[in-house]
Coordinates of C-alpha atoms (C1' of nucleotides) in Angstrom, one line a residue:
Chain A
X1 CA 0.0 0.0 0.0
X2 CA 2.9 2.2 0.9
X3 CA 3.6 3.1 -2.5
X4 CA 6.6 5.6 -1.4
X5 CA 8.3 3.0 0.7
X6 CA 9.3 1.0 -3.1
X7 CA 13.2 1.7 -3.6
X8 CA 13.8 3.4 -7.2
X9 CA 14.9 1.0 -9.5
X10 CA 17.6 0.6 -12.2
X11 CA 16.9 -1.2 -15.5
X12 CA 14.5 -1.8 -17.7
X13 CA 10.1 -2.9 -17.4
X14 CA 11.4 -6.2 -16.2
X15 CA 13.1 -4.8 -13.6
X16 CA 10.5 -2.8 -12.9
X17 CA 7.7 -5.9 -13.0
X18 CA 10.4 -7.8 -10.5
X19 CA 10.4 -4.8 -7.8
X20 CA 6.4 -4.7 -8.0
X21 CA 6.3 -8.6 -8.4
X22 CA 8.2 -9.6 -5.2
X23 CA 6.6 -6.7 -3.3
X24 CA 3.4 -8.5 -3.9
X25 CA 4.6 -11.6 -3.2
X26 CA 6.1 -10.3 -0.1
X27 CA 2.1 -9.2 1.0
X28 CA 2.9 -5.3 1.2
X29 CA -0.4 -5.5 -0.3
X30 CA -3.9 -7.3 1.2
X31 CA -5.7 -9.5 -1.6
X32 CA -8.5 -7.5 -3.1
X33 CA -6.8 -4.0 -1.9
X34 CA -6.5 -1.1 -4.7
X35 CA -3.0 -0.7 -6.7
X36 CA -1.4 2.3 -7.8
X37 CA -2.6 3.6 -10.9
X38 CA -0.4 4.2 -13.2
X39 CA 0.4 7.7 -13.8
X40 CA 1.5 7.6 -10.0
X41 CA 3.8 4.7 -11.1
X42 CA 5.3 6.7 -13.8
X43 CA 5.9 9.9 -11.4
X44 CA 6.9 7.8 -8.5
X45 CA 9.5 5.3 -10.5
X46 CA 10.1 8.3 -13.3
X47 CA 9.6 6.0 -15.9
X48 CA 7.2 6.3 -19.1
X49 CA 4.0 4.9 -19.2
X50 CA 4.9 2.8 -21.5
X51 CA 7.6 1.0 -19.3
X52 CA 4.7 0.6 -16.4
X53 CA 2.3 -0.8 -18.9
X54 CA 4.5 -3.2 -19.8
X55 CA 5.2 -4.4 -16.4
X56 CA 1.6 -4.5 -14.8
X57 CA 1.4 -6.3 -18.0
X58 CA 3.7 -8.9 -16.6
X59 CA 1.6 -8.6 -13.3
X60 CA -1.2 -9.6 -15.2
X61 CA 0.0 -12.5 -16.7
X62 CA 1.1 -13.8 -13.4
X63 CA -2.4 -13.7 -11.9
X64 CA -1.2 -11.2 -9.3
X65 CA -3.2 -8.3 -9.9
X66 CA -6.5 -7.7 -12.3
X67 CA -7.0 -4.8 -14.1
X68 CA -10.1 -3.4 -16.1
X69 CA -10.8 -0.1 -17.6
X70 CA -12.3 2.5 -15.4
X71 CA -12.6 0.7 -12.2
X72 CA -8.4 0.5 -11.9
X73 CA -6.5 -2.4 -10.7
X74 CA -6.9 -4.7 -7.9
X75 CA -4.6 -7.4 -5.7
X76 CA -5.7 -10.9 -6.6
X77 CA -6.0 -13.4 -3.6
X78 CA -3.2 -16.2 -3.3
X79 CA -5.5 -19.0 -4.7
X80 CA -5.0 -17.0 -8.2
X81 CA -1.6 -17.0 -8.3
X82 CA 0.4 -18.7 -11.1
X83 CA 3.0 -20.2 -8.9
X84 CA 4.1 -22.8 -12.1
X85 CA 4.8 -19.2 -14.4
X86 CA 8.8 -19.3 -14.4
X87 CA 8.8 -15.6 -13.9
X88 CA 7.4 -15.8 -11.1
X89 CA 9.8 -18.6 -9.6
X90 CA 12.4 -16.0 -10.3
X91 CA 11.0 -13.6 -8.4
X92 CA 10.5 -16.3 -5.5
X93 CA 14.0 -16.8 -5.8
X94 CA 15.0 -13.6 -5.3
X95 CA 12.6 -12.8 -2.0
X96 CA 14.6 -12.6 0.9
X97 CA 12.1 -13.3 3.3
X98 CA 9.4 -15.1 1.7
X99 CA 6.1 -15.7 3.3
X100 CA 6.2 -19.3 5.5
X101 CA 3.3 -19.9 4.2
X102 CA 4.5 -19.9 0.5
X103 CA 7.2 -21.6 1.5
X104 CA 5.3 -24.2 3.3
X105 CA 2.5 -24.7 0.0
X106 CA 5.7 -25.3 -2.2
X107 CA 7.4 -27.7 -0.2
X108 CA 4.3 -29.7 0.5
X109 CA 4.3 -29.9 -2.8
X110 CA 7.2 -31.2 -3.7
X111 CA 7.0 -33.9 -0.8
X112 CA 4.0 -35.1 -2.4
X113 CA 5.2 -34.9 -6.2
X114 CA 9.0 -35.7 -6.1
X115 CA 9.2 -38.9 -5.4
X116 CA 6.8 -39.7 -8.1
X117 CA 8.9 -37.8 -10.6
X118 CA 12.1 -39.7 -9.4
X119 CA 10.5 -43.2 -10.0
X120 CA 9.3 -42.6 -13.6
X121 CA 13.5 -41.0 -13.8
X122 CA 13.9 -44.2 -13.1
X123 CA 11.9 -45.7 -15.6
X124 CA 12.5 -43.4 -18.4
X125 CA 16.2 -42.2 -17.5
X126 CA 18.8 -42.8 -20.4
X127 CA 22.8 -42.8 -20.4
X128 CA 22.8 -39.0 -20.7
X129 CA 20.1 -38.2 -17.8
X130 CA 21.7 -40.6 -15.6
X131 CA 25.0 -38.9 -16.6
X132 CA 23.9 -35.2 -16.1
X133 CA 22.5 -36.4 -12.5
X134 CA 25.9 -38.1 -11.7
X135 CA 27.6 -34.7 -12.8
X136 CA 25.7 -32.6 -10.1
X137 CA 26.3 -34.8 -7.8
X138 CA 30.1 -35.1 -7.8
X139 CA 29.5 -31.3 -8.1
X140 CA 27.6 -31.3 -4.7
X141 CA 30.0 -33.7 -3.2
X142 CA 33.6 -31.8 -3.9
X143 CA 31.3 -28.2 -2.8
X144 CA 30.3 -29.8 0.4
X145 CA 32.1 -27.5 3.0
X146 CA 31.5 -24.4 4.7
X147 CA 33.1 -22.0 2.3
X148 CA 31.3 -23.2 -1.2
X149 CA 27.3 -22.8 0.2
X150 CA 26.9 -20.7 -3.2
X151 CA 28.1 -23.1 -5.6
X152 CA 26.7 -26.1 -3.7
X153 CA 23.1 -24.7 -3.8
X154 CA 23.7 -24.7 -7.9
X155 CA 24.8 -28.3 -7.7
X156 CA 21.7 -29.5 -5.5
X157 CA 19.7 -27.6 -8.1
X158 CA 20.9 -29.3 -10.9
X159 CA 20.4 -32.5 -9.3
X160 CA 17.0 -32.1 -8.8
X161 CA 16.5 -30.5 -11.8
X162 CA 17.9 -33.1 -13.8
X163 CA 15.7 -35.7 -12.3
X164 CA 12.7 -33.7 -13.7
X165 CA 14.3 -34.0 -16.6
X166 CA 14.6 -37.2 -16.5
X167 CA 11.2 -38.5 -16.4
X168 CA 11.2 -37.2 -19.9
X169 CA 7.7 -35.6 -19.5
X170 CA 7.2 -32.3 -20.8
X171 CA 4.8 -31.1 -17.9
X172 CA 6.9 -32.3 -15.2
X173 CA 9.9 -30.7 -16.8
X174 CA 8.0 -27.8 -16.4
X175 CA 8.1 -27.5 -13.0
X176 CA 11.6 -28.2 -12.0
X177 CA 11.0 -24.2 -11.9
X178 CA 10.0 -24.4 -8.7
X179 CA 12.5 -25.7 -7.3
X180 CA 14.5 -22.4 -7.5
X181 CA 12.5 -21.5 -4.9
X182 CA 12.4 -23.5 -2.5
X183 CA 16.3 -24.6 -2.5
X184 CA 17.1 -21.2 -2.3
X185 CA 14.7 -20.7 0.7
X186 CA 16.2 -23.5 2.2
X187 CA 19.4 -22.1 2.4
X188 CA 18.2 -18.8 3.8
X189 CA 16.8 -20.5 6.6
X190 CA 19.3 -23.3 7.5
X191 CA 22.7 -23.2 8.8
X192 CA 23.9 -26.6 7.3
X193 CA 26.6 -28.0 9.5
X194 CA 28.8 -30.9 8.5
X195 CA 27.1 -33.5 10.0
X196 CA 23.3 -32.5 8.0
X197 CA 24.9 -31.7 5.2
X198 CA 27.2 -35.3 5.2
X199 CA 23.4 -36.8 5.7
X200 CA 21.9 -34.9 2.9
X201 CA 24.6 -36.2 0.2
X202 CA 24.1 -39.8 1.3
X203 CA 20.4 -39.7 0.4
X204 CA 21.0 -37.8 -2.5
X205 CA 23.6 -40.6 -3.3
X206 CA 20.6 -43.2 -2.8
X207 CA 18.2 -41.1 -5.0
X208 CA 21.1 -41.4 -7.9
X209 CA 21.5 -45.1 -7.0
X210 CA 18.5 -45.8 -7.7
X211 CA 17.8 -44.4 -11.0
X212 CA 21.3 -45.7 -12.2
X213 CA 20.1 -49.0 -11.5
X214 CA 16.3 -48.3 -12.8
X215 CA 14.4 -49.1 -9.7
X216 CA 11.2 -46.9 -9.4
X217 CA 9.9 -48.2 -5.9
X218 CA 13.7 -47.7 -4.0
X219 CA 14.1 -44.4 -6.3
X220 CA 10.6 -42.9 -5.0
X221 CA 11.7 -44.4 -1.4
X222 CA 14.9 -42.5 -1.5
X223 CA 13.6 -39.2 -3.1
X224 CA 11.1 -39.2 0.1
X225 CA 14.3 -39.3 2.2
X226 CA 16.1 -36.8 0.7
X227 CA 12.8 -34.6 1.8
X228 CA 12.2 -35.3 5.1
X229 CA 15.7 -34.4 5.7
X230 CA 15.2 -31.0 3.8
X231 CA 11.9 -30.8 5.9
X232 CA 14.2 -30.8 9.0
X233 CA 16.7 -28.3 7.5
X234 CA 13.8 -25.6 6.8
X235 CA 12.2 -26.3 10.1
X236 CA 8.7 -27.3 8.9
X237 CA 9.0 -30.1 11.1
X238 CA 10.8 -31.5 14.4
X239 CA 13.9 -32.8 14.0
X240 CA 14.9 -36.6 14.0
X241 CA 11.1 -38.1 12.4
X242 CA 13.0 -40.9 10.2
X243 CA 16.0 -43.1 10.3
Chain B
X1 CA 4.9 -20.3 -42.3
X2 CA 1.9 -18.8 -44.6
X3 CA 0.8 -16.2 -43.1
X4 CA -1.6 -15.8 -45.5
X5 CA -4.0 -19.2 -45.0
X6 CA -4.8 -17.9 -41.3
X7 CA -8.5 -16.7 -41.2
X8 CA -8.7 -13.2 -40.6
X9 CA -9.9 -12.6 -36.4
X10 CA -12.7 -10.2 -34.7
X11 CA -11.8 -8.9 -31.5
X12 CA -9.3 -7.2 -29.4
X13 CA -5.5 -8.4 -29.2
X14 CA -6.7 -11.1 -26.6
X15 CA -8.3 -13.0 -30.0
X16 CA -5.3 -12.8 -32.0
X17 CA -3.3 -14.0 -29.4
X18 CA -5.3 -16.9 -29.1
X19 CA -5.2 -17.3 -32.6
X20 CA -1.7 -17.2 -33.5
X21 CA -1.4 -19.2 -30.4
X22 CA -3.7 -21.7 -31.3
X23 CA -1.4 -21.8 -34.8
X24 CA 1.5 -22.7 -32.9
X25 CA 0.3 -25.4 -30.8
X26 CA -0.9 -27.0 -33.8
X27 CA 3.0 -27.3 -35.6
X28 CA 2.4 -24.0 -38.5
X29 CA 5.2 -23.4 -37.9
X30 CA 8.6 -25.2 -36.9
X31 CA 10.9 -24.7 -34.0
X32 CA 13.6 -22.4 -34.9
X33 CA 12.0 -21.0 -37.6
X34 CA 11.4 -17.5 -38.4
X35 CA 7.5 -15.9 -37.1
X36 CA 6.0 -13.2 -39.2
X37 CA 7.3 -9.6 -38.5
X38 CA 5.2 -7.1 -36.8
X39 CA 4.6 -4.8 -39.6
X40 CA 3.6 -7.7 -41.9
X41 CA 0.9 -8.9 -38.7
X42 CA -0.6 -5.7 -38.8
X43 CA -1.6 -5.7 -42.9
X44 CA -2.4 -9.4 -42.7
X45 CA -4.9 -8.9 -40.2
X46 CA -5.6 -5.0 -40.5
X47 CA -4.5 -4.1 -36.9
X48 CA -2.7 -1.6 -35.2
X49 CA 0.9 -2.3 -34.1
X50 CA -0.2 -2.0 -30.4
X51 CA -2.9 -5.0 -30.9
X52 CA 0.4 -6.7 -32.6
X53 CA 2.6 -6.2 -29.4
X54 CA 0.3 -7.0 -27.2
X55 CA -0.7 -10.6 -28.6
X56 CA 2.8 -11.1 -29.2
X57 CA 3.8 -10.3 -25.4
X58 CA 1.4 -13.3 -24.4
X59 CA 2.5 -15.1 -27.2
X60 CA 6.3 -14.2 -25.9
X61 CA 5.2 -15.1 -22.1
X62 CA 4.1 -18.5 -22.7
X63 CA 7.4 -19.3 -24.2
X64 CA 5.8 -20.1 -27.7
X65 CA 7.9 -17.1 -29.7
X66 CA 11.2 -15.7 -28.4
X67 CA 11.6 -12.0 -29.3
X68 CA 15.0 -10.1 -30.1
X69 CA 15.3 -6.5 -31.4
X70 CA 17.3 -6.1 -34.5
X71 CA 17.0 -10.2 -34.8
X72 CA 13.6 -10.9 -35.3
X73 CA 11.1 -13.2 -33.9
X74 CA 11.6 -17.7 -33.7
X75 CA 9.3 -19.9 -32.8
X76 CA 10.7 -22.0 -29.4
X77 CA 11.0 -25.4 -29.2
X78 CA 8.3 -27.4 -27.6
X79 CA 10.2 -28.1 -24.3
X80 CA 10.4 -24.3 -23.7
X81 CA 6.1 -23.8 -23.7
X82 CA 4.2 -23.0 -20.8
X83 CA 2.0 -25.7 -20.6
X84 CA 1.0 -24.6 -17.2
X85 CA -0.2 -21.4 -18.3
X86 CA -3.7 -21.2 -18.1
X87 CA -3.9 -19.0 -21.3
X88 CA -1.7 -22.0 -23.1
X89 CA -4.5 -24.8 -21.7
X90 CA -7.5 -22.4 -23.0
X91 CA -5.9 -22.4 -26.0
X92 CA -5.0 -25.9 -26.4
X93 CA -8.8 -26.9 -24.7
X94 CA -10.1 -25.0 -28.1
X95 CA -7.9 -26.6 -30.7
X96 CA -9.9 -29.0 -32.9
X97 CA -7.1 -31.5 -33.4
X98 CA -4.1 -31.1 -30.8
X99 CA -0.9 -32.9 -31.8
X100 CA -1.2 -36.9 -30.3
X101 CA 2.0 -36.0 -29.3
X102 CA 1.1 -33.3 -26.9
X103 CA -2.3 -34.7 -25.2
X104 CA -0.5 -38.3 -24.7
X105 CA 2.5 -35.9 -23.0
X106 CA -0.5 -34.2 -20.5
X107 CA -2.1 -37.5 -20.0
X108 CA 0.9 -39.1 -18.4
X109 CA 1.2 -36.7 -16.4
X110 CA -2.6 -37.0 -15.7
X111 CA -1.7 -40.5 -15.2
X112 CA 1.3 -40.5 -12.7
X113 CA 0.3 -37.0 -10.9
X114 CA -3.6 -37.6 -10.2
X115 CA -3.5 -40.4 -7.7
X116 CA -1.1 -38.8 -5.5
X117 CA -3.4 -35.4 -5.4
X118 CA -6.3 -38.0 -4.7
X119 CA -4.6 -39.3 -1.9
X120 CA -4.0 -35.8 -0.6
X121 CA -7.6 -35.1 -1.2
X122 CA -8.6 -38.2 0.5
X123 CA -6.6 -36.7 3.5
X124 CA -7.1 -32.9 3.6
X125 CA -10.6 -32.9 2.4
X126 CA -13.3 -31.1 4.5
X127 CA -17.3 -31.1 4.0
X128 CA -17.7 -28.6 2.2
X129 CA -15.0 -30.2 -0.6
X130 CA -16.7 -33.4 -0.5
X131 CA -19.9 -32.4 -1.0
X132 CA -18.6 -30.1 -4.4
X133 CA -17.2 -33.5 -5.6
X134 CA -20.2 -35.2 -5.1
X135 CA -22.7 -32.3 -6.7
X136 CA -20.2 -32.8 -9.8
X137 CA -20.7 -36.2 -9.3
X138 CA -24.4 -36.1 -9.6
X139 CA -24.0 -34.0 -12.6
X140 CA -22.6 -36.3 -14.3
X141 CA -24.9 -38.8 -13.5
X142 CA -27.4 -37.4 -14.7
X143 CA -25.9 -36.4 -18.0
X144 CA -24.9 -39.8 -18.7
X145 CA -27.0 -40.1 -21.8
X146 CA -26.4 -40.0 -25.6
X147 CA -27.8 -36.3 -26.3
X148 CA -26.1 -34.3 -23.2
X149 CA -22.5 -34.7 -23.9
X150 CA -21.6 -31.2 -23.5
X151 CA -23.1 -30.7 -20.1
X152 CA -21.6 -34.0 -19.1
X153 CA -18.3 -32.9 -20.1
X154 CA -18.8 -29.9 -17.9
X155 CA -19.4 -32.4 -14.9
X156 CA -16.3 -34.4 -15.6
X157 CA -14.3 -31.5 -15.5
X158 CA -15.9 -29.9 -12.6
X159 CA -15.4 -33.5 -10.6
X160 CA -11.3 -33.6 -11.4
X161 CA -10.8 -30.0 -10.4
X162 CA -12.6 -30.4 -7.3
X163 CA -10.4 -33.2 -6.6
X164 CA -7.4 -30.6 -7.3
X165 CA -9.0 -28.5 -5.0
X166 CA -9.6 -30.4 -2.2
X167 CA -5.5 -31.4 -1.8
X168 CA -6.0 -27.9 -0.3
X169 CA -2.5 -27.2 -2.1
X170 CA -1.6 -24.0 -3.7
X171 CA 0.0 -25.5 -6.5
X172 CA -2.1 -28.8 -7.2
X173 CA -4.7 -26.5 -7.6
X174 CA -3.0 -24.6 -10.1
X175 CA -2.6 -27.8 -12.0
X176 CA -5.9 -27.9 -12.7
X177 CA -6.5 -26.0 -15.5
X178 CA -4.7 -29.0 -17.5
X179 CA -7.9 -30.7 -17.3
X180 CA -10.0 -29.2 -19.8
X181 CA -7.7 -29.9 -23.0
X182 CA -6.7 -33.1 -21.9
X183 CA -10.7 -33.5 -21.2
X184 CA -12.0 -31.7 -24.2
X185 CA -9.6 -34.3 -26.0
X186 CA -11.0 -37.0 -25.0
X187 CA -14.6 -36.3 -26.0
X188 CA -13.5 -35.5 -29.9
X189 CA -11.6 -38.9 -29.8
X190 CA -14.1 -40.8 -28.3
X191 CA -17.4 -42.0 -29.1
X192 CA -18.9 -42.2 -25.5
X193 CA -21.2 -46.3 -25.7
X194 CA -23.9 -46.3 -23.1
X195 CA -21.3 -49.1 -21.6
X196 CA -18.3 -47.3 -21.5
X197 CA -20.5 -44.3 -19.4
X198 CA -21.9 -46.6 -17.1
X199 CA -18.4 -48.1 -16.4
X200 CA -16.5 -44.7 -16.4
X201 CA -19.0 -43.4 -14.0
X202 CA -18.7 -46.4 -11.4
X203 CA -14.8 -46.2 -11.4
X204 CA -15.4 -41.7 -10.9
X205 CA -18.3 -43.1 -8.1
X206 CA -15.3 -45.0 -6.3
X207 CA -13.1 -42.2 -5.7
X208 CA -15.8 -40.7 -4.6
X209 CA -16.1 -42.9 -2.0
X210 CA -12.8 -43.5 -1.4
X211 CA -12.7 -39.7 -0.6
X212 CA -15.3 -39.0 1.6
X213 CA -14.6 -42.0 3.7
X214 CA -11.0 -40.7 4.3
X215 CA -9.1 -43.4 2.4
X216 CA -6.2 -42.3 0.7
X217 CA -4.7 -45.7 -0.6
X218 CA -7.7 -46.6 -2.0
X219 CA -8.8 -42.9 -3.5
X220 CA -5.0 -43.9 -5.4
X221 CA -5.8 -46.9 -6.5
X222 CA -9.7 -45.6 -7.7
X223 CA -7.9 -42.6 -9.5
X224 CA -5.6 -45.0 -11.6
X225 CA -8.8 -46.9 -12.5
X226 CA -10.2 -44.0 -13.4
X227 CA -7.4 -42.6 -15.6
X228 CA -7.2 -46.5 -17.4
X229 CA -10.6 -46.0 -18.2
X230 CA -9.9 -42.7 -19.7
X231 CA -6.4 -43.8 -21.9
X232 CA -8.6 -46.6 -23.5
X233 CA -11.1 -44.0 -24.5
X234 CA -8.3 -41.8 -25.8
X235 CA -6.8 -44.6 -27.7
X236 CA -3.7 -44.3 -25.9
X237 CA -3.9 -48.1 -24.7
X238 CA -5.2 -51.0 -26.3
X239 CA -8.4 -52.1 -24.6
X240 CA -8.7 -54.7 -21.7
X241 CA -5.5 -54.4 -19.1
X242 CA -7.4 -53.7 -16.0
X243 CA -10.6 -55.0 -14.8
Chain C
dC1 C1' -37.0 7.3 -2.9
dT2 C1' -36.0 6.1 -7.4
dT3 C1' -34.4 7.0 -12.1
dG4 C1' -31.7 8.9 -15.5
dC5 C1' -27.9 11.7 -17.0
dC6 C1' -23.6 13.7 -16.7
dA7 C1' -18.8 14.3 -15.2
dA8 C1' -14.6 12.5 -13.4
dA9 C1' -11.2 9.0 -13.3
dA10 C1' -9.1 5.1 -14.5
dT11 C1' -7.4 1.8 -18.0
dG12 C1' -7.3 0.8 -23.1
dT13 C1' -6.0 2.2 -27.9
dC14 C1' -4.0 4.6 -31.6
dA15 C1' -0.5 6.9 -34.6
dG16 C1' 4.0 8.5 -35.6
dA17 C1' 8.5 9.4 -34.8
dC18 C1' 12.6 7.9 -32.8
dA19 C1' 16.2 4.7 -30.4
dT20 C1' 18.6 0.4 -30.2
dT21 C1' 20.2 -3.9 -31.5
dT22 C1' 21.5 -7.2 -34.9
dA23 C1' 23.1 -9.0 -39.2
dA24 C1' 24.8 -8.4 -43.7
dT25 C1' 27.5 -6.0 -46.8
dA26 C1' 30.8 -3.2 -49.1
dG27 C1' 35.3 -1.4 -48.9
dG28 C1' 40.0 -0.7 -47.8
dC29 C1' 44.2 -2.3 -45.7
dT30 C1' 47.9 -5.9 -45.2
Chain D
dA1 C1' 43.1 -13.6 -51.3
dG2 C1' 41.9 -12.7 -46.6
dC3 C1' 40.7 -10.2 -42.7
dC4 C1' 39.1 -6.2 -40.3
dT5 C1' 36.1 -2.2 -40.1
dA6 C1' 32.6 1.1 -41.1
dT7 C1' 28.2 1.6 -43.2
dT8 C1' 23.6 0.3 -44.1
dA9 C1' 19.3 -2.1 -43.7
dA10 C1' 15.9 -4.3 -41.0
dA11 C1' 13.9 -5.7 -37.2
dT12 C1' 12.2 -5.0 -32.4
dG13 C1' 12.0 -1.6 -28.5
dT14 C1' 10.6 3.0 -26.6
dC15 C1' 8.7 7.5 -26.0
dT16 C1' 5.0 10.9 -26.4
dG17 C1' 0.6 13.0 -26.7
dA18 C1' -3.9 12.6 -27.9
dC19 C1' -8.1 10.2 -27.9
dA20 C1' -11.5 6.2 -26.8
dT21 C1' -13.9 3.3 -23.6
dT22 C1' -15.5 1.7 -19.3
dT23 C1' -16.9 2.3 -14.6
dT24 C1' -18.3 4.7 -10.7
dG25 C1' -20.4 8.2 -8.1
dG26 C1' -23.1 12.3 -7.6
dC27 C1' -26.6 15.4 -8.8
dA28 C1' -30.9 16.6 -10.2
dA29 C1' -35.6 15.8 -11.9
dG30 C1' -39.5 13.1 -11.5

DNA sequence: CTTGCCAAAATGTCAGACATTTAATAGGCT
DNA sequence: AGCCTATTAAATGTCTGACATTTTGGCAAG
């Protein structure tokens, strides 16, 4: 709502969408409550109209806010929101403190769908998937101290990633997006000492294991694994739930 | 590539986006190659440039066209679309004859994704989801007969996303709007027998059940029967593997 | 109190000129 | 001949101002 709180910005009507993107997403503004029109965008961003067009284009197309002629523009509710649009994974990304709740939804998610994805991987993974998991792995493995978070975070990305790949289905694919997201939240939010971190490339190690080899049901087992101990790391639950 | 065998539209940029849209998702043109130029758009289909712009920014956001200045405009590979755009499913719900290729893609994801969010609704559903499922549920009961297939349709749909719904997750529920083209599909392929109704509607009438009595293995296991019904209808599978 | 009309305010659209980026091309130098 | 560079052409991107359209609210007449 504050509109004057907004930092300027530098860059182009992307850069502009991204500021009033993650501002959403961060909740400066209540579901159904007015949004700036745009002339005061223009004056308060000096920018043309053309640029803030463009962007609450963008806005638009992610469901966050609705706009129609003469009534002005309005915050859509959460339930609208096109979490799967890879735009606005990026601007998940880059929140530095994004809503629990999101954070939660995503997860969830991902608990419920990865292991799925990581048993048809390993139905459907060929040489070169298997290969391009393998690579992220060693990549996680030789990152896995305190100094290298950065890198490490790209690695475990990739892994995962690739394992969407893998199932060689164009919608999952799709949504290795989110995991962006919710890896880089993870981070944020967990101080990963030797010891988790140790645990959390062994049953990454299984997941790869198990897709080398082509067993679905140990792949899907493993995958499950490999969340519970990221569920522990982002503190959605108590520690110490598995073996 | 010709330009020129595309029907002339009526309506605002929203139309010819959908229509040029609708062009790529059925193969006009090829992956790589080149897309008409703005200027040429707006004499083809007597527009203004803004209209152009516009229709080509969806077209652009759904990862169908990729747009450079001084380069041009190329048509994106089929792993780079938005399938979980809700523009790119009403688009693809309204396409006469979508590519096999793509509707056998969504319905193995329909196929490995929809038990596990039937398990979830099985878990997390309340009253007042249960008793949407079961009006949609009635619906289609009622429809079952040779002369309402269009209101029936409606039903079927209404029943799935309900399901979607009812995981009470943010991004299942996104996933819904996959449904209609893979549904819509399914009616232009098949020709519904009185049999194959009656049959479809026990196996929908059994996650039903499965739901509302708070059984998650067995909502799985009705979902999958379900979805076999549905790939023998589609032609995807030869008939007979399941009882 | 209701109805209808008008004015204000917001988004949507248009047209034209100009800016920027990219690729190809022609030319000159070694 | 071959390579490097400057120029040109062609495409998308941007700016600006004016105008159109839609919605809302208020005001006045019935």
């Amino acid at each position: 709502m504050p509109l004057d709180q907004l930092p300027r910005h530098h860059g182009g009507a992307d850069a502009l969408a991204r500021l009033l993107g993650q501002a959403l997403l961060a909740g400066e503004w209540q579901p159904g409550e007015a949004f700036p029109r745009e002339l005061d965008l223009c004056q308060h961003f000096d920018v043309s109209r053309n640029q803030v067009r463009n962007a609450l284009a963008s806005l638009t197309a992610t469901g966050l806010i609705e706009r129609t002629a003469g009534r002005g523009t309005r915050v859509c509710p959460i339930s609208d929101w096109h979490l799967l649009d890879p735009l606005m994974s990026d601007w998940l990304a880059g929140l530095n403190n994004p809503d629990p709740q999101l954070v939660r939804e995503i997860f969830a998610f991902r608990y419920s769908a990865e292991p799925v994805v990581a048993g048809l991987a390993a139905s459907a993974a060929e040489p070169r998937d298997i290969a391009e998991i393998d690579r992220a792995f060693q990549g996680m493995r030789i990152t896995a101290n305190a100094g290298q978070t950065e890198q490490h975070v790209e690695h475990d990305l990739a892994f995962h990633e690739a394992i969407y790949r893998a199932s060689h289905n164009l919608v999952w694919r799709q949504m290795g997006h989110l995991l962006r997201p919710s890896i880089v939240a993870l981070i944020q939010r967990s101080q990963h000492s030797v010891a988790t971190l140790d645990d959390s490339l062994r049953r990454h190690g299984r997941v790869l294991e198990a897709i080398r080899t082509g067993r679905p049901m140990a792949a899907e087992q493993a995958a499950r694994d490999v969340l519970k101990r990221t569920a522990i790391d982002l503190g959605i639950v108590a520690e110490a739930i598995d073996a």
